[in-house]
Short mmCIF file of C-alpha atoms and ligand atoms in Angstrom, two decimals:
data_model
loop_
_atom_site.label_atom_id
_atom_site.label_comp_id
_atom_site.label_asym_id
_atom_site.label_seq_id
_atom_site.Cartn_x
_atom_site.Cartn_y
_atom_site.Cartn_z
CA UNK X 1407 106.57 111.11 78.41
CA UNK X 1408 109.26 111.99 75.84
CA UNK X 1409 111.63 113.92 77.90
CA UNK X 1410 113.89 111.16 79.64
CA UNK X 1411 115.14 110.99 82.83
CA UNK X 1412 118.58 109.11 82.98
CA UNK X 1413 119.24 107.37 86.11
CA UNK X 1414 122.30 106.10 87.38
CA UNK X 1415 122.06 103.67 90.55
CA UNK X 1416 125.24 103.17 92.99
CA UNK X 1417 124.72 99.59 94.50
CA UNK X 1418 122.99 96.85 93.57
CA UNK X 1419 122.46 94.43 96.27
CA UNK X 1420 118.89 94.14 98.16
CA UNK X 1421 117.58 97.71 97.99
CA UNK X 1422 119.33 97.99 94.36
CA UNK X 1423 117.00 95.33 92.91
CA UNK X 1424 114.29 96.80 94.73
CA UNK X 1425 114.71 100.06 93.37
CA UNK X 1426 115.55 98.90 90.04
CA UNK X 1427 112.19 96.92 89.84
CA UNK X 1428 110.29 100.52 90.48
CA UNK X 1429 112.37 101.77 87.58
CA UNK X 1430 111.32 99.54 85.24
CA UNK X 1431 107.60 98.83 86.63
CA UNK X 1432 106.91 102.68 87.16
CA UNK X 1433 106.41 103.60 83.44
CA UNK X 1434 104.41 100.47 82.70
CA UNK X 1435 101.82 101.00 84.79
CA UNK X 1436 101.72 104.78 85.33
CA UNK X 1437 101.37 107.30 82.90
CA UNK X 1438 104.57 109.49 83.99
CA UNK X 1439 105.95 113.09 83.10
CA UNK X 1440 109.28 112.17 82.04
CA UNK X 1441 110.98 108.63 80.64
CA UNK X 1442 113.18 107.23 83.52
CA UNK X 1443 116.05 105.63 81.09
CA UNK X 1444 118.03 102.82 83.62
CA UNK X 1445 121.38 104.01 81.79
CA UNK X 1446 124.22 103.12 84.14
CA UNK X 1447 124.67 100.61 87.02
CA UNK X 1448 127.60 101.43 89.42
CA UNK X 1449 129.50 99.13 91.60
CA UNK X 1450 132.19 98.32 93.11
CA UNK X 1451 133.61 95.06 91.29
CA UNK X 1452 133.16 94.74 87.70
CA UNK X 1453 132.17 91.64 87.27
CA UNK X 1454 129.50 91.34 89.65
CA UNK X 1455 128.25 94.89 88.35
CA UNK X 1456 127.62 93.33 84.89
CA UNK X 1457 125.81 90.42 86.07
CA UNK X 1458 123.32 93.03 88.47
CA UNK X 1459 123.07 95.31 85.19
CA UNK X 1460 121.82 92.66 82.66
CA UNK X 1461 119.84 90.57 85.58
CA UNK X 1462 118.14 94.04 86.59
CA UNK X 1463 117.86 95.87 83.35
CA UNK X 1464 120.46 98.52 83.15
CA UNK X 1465 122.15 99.12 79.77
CA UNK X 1466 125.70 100.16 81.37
CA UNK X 1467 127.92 99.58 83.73
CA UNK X 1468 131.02 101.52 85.79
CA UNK X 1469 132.68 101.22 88.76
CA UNK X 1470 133.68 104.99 89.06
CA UNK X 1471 130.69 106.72 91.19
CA UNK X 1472 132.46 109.55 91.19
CA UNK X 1473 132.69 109.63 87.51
CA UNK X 1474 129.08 108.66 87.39
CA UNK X 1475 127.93 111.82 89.11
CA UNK X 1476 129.77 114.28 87.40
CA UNK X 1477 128.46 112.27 83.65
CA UNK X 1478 126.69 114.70 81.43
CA UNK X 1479 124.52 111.92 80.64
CA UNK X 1480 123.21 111.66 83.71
CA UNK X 1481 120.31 113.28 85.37
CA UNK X 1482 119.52 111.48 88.60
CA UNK X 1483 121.68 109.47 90.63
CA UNK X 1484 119.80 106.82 93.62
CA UNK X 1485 122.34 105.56 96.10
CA UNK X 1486 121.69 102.05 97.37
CA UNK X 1487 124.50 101.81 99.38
CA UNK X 1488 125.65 100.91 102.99
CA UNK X 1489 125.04 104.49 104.97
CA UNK X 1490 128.58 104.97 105.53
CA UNK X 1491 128.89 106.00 101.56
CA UNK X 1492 125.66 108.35 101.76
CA UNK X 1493 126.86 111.83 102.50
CA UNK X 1494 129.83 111.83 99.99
CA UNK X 1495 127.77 110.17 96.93
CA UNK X 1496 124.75 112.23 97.79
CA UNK X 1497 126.59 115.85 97.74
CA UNK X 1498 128.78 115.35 95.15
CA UNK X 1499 125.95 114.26 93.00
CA UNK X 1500 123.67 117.31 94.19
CA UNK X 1501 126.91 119.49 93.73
CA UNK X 1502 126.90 118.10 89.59
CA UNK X 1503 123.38 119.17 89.35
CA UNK X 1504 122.11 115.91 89.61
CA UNK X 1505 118.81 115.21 91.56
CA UNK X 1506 119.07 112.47 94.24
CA UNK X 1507 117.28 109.54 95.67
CA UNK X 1508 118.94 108.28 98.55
CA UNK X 1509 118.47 105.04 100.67
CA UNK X 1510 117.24 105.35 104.22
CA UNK X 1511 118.79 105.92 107.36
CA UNK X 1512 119.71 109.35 105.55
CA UNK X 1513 123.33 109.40 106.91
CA UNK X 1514 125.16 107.47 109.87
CA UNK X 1515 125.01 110.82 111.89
CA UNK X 1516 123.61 114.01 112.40
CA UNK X 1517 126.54 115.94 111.12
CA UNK X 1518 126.34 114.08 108.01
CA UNK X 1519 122.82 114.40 107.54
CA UNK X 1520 122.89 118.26 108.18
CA UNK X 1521 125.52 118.46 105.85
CA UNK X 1522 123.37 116.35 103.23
CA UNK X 1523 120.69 118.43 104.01
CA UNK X 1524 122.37 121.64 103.30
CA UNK X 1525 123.47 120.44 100.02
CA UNK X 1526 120.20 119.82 99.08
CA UNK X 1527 118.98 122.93 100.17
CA UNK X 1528 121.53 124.48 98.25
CA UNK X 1529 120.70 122.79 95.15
CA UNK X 1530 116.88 123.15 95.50
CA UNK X 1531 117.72 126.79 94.98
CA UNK X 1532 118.69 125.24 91.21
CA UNK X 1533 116.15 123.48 90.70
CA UNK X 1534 117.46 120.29 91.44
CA UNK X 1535 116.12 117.61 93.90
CA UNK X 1536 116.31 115.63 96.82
CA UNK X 1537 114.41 112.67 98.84
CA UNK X 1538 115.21 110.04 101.33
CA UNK X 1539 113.77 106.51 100.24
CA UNK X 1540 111.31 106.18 103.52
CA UNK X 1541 109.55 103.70 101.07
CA UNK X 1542 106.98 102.46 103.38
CA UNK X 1543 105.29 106.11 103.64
CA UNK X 1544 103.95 104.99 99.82
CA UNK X 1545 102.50 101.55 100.64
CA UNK X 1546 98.40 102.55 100.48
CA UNK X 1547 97.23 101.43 103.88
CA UNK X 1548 99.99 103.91 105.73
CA UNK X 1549 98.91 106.46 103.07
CA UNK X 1550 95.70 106.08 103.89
CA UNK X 1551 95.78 106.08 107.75
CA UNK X 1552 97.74 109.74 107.14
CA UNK X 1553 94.92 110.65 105.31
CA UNK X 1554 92.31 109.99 107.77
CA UNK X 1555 94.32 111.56 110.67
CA UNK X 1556 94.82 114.92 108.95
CA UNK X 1557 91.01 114.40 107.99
CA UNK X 1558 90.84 114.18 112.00
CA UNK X 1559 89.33 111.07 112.05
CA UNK X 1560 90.63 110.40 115.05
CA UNK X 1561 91.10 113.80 116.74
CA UNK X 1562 94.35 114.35 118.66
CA UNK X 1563 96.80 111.48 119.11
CA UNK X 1564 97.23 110.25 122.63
CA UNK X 1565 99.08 107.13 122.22
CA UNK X 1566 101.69 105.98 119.08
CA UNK X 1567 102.70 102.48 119.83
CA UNK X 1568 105.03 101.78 116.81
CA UNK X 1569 107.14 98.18 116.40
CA UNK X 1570 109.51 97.21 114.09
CA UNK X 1571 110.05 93.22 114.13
CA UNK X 1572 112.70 91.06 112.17
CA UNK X 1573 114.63 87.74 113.30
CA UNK X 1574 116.64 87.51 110.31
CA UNK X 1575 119.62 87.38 113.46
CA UNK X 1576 118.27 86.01 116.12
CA UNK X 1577 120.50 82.87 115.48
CA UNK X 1578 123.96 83.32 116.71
CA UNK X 1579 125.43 81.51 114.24
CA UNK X 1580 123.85 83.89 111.64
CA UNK X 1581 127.14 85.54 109.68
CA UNK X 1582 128.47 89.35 110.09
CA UNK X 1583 126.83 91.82 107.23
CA UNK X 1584 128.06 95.29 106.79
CA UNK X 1585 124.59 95.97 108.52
CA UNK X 1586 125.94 94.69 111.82
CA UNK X 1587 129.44 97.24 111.97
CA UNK X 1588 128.63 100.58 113.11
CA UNK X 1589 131.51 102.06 110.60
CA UNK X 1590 129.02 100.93 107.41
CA UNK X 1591 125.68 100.95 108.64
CA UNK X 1592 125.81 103.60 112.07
CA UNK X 1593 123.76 101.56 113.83
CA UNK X 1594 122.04 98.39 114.20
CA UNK X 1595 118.38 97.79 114.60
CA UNK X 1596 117.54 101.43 115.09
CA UNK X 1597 119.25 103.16 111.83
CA UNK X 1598 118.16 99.98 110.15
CA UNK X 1599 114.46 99.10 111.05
CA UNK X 1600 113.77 101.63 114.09
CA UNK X 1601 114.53 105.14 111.33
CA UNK X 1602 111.51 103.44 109.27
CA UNK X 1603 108.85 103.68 112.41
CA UNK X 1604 110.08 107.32 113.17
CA UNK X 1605 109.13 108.11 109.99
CA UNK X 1606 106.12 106.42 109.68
CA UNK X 1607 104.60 107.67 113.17
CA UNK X 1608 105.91 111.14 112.32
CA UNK X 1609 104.10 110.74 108.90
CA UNK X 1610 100.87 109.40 110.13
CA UNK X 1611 100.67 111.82 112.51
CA UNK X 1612 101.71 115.24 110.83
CA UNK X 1613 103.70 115.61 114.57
CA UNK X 1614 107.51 115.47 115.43
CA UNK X 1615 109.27 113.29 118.26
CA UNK X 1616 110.31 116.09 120.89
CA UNK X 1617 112.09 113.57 123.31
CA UNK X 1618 113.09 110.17 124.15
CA UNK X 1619 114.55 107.56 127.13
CA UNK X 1620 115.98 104.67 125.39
CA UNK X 1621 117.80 101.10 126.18
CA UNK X 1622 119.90 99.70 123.35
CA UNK X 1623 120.94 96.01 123.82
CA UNK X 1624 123.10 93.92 121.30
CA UNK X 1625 122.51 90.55 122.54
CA UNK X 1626 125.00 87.94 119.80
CA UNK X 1627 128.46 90.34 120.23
CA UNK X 1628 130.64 87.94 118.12
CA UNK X 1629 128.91 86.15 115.07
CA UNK X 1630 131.23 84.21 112.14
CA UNK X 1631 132.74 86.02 109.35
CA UNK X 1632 130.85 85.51 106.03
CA UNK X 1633 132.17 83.62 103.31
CA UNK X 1634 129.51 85.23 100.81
CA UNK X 1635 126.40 87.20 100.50
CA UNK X 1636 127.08 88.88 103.84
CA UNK X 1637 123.72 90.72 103.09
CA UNK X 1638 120.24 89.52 104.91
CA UNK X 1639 121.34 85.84 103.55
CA UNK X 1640 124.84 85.22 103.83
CA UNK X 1641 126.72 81.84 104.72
CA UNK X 1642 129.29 81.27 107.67
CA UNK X 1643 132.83 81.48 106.67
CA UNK X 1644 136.21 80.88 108.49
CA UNK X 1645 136.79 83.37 111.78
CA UNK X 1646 134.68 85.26 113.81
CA UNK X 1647 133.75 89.20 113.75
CA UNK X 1648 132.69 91.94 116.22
CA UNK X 1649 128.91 93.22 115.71
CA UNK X 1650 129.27 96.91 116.85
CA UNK X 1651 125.46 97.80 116.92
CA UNK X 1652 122.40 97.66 118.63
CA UNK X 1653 120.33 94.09 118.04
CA UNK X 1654 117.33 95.81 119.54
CA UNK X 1655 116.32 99.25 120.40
CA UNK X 1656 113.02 100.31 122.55
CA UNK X 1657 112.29 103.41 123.72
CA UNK X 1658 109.39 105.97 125.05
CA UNK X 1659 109.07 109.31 123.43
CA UNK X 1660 107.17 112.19 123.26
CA UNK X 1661 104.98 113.69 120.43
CA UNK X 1662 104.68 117.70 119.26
CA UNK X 1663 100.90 117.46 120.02
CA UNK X 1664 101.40 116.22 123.46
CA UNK X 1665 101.06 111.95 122.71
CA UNK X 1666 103.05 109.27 124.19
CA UNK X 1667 104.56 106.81 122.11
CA UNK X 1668 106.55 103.41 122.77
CA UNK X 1669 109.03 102.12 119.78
CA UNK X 1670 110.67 98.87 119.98
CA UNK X 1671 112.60 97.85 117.15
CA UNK X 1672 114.30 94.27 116.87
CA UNK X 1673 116.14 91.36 114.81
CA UNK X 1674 115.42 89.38 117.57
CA UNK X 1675 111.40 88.70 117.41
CA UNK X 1676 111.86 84.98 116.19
CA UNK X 1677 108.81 84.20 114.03
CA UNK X 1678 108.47 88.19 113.07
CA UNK X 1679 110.20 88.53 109.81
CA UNK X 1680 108.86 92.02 108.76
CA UNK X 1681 106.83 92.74 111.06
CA UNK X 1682 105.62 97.30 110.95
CA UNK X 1683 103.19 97.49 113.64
CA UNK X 1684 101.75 100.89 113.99
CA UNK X 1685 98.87 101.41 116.37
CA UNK X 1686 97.70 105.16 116.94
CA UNK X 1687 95.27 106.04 119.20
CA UNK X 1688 93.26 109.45 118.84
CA UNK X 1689 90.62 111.38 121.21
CA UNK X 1690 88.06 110.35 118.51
CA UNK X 1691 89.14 107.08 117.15
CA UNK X 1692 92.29 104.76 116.80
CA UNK X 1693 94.06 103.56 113.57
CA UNK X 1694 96.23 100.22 113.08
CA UNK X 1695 98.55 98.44 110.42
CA UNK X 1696 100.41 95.92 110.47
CA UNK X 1697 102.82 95.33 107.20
CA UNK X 1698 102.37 91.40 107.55
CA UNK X 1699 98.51 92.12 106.36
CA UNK X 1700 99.76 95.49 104.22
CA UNK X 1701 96.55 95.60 102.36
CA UNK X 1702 94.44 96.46 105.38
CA UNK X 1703 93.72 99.48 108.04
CA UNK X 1704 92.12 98.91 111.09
CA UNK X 1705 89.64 102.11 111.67
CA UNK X 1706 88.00 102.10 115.14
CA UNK X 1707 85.61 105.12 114.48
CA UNK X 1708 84.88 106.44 119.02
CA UNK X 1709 81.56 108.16 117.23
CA UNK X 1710 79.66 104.53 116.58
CA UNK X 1711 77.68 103.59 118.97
CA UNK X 1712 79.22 101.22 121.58
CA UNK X 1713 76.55 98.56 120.77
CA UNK X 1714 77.54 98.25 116.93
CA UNK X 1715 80.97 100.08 117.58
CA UNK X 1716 84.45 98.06 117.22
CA UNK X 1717 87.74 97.72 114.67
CA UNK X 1718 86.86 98.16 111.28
CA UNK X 1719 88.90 96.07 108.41
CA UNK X 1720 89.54 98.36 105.49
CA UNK X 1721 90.57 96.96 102.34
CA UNK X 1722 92.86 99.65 101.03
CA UNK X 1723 92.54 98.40 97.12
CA UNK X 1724 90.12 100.50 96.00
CA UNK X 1725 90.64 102.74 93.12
CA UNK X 1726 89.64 105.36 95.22
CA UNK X 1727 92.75 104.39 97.95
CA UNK X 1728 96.11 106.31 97.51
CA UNK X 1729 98.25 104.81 95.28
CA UNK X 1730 96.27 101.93 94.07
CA UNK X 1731 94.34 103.19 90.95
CA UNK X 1732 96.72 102.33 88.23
CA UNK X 1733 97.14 98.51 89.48
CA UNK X 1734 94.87 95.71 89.62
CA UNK X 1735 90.39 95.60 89.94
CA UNK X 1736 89.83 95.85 94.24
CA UNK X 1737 90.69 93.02 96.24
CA UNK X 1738 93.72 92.01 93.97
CA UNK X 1739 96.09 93.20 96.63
CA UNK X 1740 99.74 94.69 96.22
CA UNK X 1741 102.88 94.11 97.73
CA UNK X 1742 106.56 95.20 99.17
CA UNK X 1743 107.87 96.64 95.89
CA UNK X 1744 104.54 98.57 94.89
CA UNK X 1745 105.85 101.23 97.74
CA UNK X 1746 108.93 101.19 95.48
CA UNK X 1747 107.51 101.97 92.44
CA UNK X 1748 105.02 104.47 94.04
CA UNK X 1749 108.25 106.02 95.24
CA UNK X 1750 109.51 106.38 91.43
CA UNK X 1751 106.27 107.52 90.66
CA UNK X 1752 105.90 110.58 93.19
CA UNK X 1753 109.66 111.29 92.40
CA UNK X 1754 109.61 112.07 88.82
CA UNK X 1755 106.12 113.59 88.89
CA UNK X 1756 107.62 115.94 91.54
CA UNK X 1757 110.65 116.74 89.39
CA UNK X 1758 108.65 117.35 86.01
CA UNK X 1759 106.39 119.74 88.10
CA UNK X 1760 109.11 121.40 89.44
CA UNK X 1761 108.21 120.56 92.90
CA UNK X 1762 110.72 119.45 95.92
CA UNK X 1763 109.72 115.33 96.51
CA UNK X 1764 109.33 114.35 100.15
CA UNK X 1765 110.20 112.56 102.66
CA UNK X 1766 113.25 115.35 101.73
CA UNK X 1767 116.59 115.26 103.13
CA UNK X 1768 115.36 117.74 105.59
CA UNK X 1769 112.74 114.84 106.61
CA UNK X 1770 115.81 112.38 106.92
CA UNK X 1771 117.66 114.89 109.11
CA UNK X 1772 114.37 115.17 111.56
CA UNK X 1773 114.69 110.66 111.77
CA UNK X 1774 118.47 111.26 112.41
CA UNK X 1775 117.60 113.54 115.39
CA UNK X 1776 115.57 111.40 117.15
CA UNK X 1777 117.96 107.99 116.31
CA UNK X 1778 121.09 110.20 117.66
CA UNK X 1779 119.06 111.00 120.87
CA UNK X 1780 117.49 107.28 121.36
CA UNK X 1781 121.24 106.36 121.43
CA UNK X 1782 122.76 109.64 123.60
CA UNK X 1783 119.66 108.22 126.05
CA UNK X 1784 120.73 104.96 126.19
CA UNK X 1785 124.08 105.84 126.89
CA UNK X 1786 123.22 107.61 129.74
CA UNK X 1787 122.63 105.14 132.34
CA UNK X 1788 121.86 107.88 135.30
CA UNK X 1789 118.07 108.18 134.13
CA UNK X 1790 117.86 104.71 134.50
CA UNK X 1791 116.53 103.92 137.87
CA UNK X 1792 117.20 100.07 139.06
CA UNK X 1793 114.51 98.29 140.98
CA UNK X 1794 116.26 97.30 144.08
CA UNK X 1795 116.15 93.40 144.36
C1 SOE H 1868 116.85 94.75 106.55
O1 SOE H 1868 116.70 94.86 107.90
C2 SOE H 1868 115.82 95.54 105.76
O2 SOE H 1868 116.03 95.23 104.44
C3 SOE H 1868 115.92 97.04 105.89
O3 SOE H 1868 117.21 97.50 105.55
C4 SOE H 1868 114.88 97.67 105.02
O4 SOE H 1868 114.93 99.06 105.14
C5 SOE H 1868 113.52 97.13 105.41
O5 SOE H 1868 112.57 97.63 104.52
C6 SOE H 1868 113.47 95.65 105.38
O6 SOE H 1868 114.52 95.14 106.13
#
């Protein structure tokens, strides 16, 4: 592990101390190819930066991205910032020669995430890398219910039913955050919470969403300004604001292998604070996970008998389960930031082997697709047919 690996993070809110925690954690508990170094923490107000950098472990500080990406001391740059800063941190970075890791949704459109995908494609072809942070692919359970499907465990998929449910807004007096204005975040619930369940179904299932017919509905359309935080926990300040996104999103789709899936993602679902449901249902057997019990897969195996037949509760903390061998003895259970370190983890093993990491940008394009086409569906109110009253 004596080659380092100098990373320099842009943001440090939320996903920045998430992230940073996997930088740290990754080489203390994995035996990794190269030495991530956390050299330089960027930001946009100085002060604040140098608070993050010596509260999260990073030895320097800037407030110049763009000088941070073109730094010769710098090999990888992660961007953990609102999506409306993506596309330009992400290419430039990728044009430097650095490799990138780069919060999820990809991009706030298609066009952007095309263009971020070229770059990267461009830049593979020099040996430097690219992945979207779909961190939830890396938690074991979700791992291991991929596994089992391209195992075919379950035989073809007939039915994804995939939910995504928050209530961290469901208040109306709940303050604006940059996540709530479609200029910094592209959409709501969707780019937010509903991109994670494309992935993960897409994942899982080793299939693509061909088509959708959506309804977007933003139920709280003017919320108070926030004084501070403005985040997940910010506090009411003076005036009010417009929310210019989706509050909810459901919508039917279509999979490559001929299933039918429902998706319904929300910040509405009082009592649901972060809540992944995933149930898939195969010819042979179904598969379910739900994040508020993250530890566990529910295997229904259609083969059992029907007298001794029914859900099976699998404790995915075996050494044997993805992901979980270099942590604690089974049953000792892991949690939200594990997926972030596994992230690290995969990432620099990728890079040291000289292999592209995935989900790529390509991967975040495919998620963009289907969010531009839940919202081109929901705009179009003609396939909508009305149940006369
Ligand atoms: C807020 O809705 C949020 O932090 C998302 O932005 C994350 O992607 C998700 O993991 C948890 O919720």
């Amino acid at each position: 592990m004596s080659t380092p690996l100098r990373v320099a993070m842009v943001g440090h809110a939320f996903m920045g101390a998430a992230h940073s925690q996997a930088w740290r954690t990754a080489p203390r508990f994995f035996d990794l190819p190269l030495r991530p170094e956390m050299s330089l923490l960027v930001g946009r107000d100085a002060e604040r930066t140098a608070a993050a950098a010596d509260r999260l472990g990073w030895a320097a500080t800037s407030t110049d991205w763009q000088a941070a990406v073109q730094s010769p001391d710098v090999d990888l740059v992660d961007v953990c910032t609102p999506g409306d800063t993506h596309a330009e941190i992400a290419i430039a970075a990728l044009e430097a020669g650095k490799h990138v890791l780069c919060e999820k949704p990809l991009a706030n459109s298609v066009a952007e995430a095309e263009a971020m995908t070229a770059a990267a494609e461009r830049a593979a072809e020099r040996g430097v890398s690219a992945m979207v942070g779909f961190t939830y692919r890396r938690v074991p359970a979700v791992a291991l219910a991929r596994q089992l499907v391209a195992e075919g465990r379950i035989g073809e998929v007939r039915h994804v039913r995939a939910a995504y449910l928050q209530d961290w807004i469901a208040d109306p007096a709940a303050p604006m955050s940059w996540r709530l204005e479609a200029d910094k975040a592209g959409s709501g619930a969707l780019g937010d919470i509903g991109a994670h369940v494309v992935d993960l179904t897409q994942h899982i299932t080793g299939e693509v969403v061909t088509g959708v017919s959506a309804a977007l509905e933003t139920f709280v359309k003017e919320r108070p300004l926030a004084a501070a935080g403005g985040s997940l926990s910010g506090t009411a300040g003076e005036g009010t604001g417009t929310v210019t996104v989706d509050d909810a999103a459901v919508f039917l789709a279509r999979f490559s292998g001929g299933g039918l899936a429902t998706f319904e993602a929300t910040r509405f679902a009082l009592g649901r604070k972060n809540a992944i449901r995933i149930e898939v249902n195969g010819s042979l057997g179904s598969l379910a996970f739900d994040f508020e019990d993250m530890n566990v897969l529910e295997f229904f195996d259609g083969a059992e008998p029907d007298t001794t037949a029914g859900f099976r509760r699998i404790l995915v903390t075996e050494p044997g389960h993805p992901h979980v061998g270099a942590w604690w003895p089974a049953g000792h259970g892991l949690g939200y930031e594990h997926a972030f370190t596994h992230q690290v983890v995969d990432l620099v093993g990728a890079l040291a082997a000289g292999e592209q990491p995935t989900p790529s940008f390509a991967d975040g394009l495919a998620v963009q697709r289907v969010l531009d086409a839940v919202q081109r569906s929901a705009a179009d109110r003609s396939t909508w047919t009305p149940v006369p009253l």
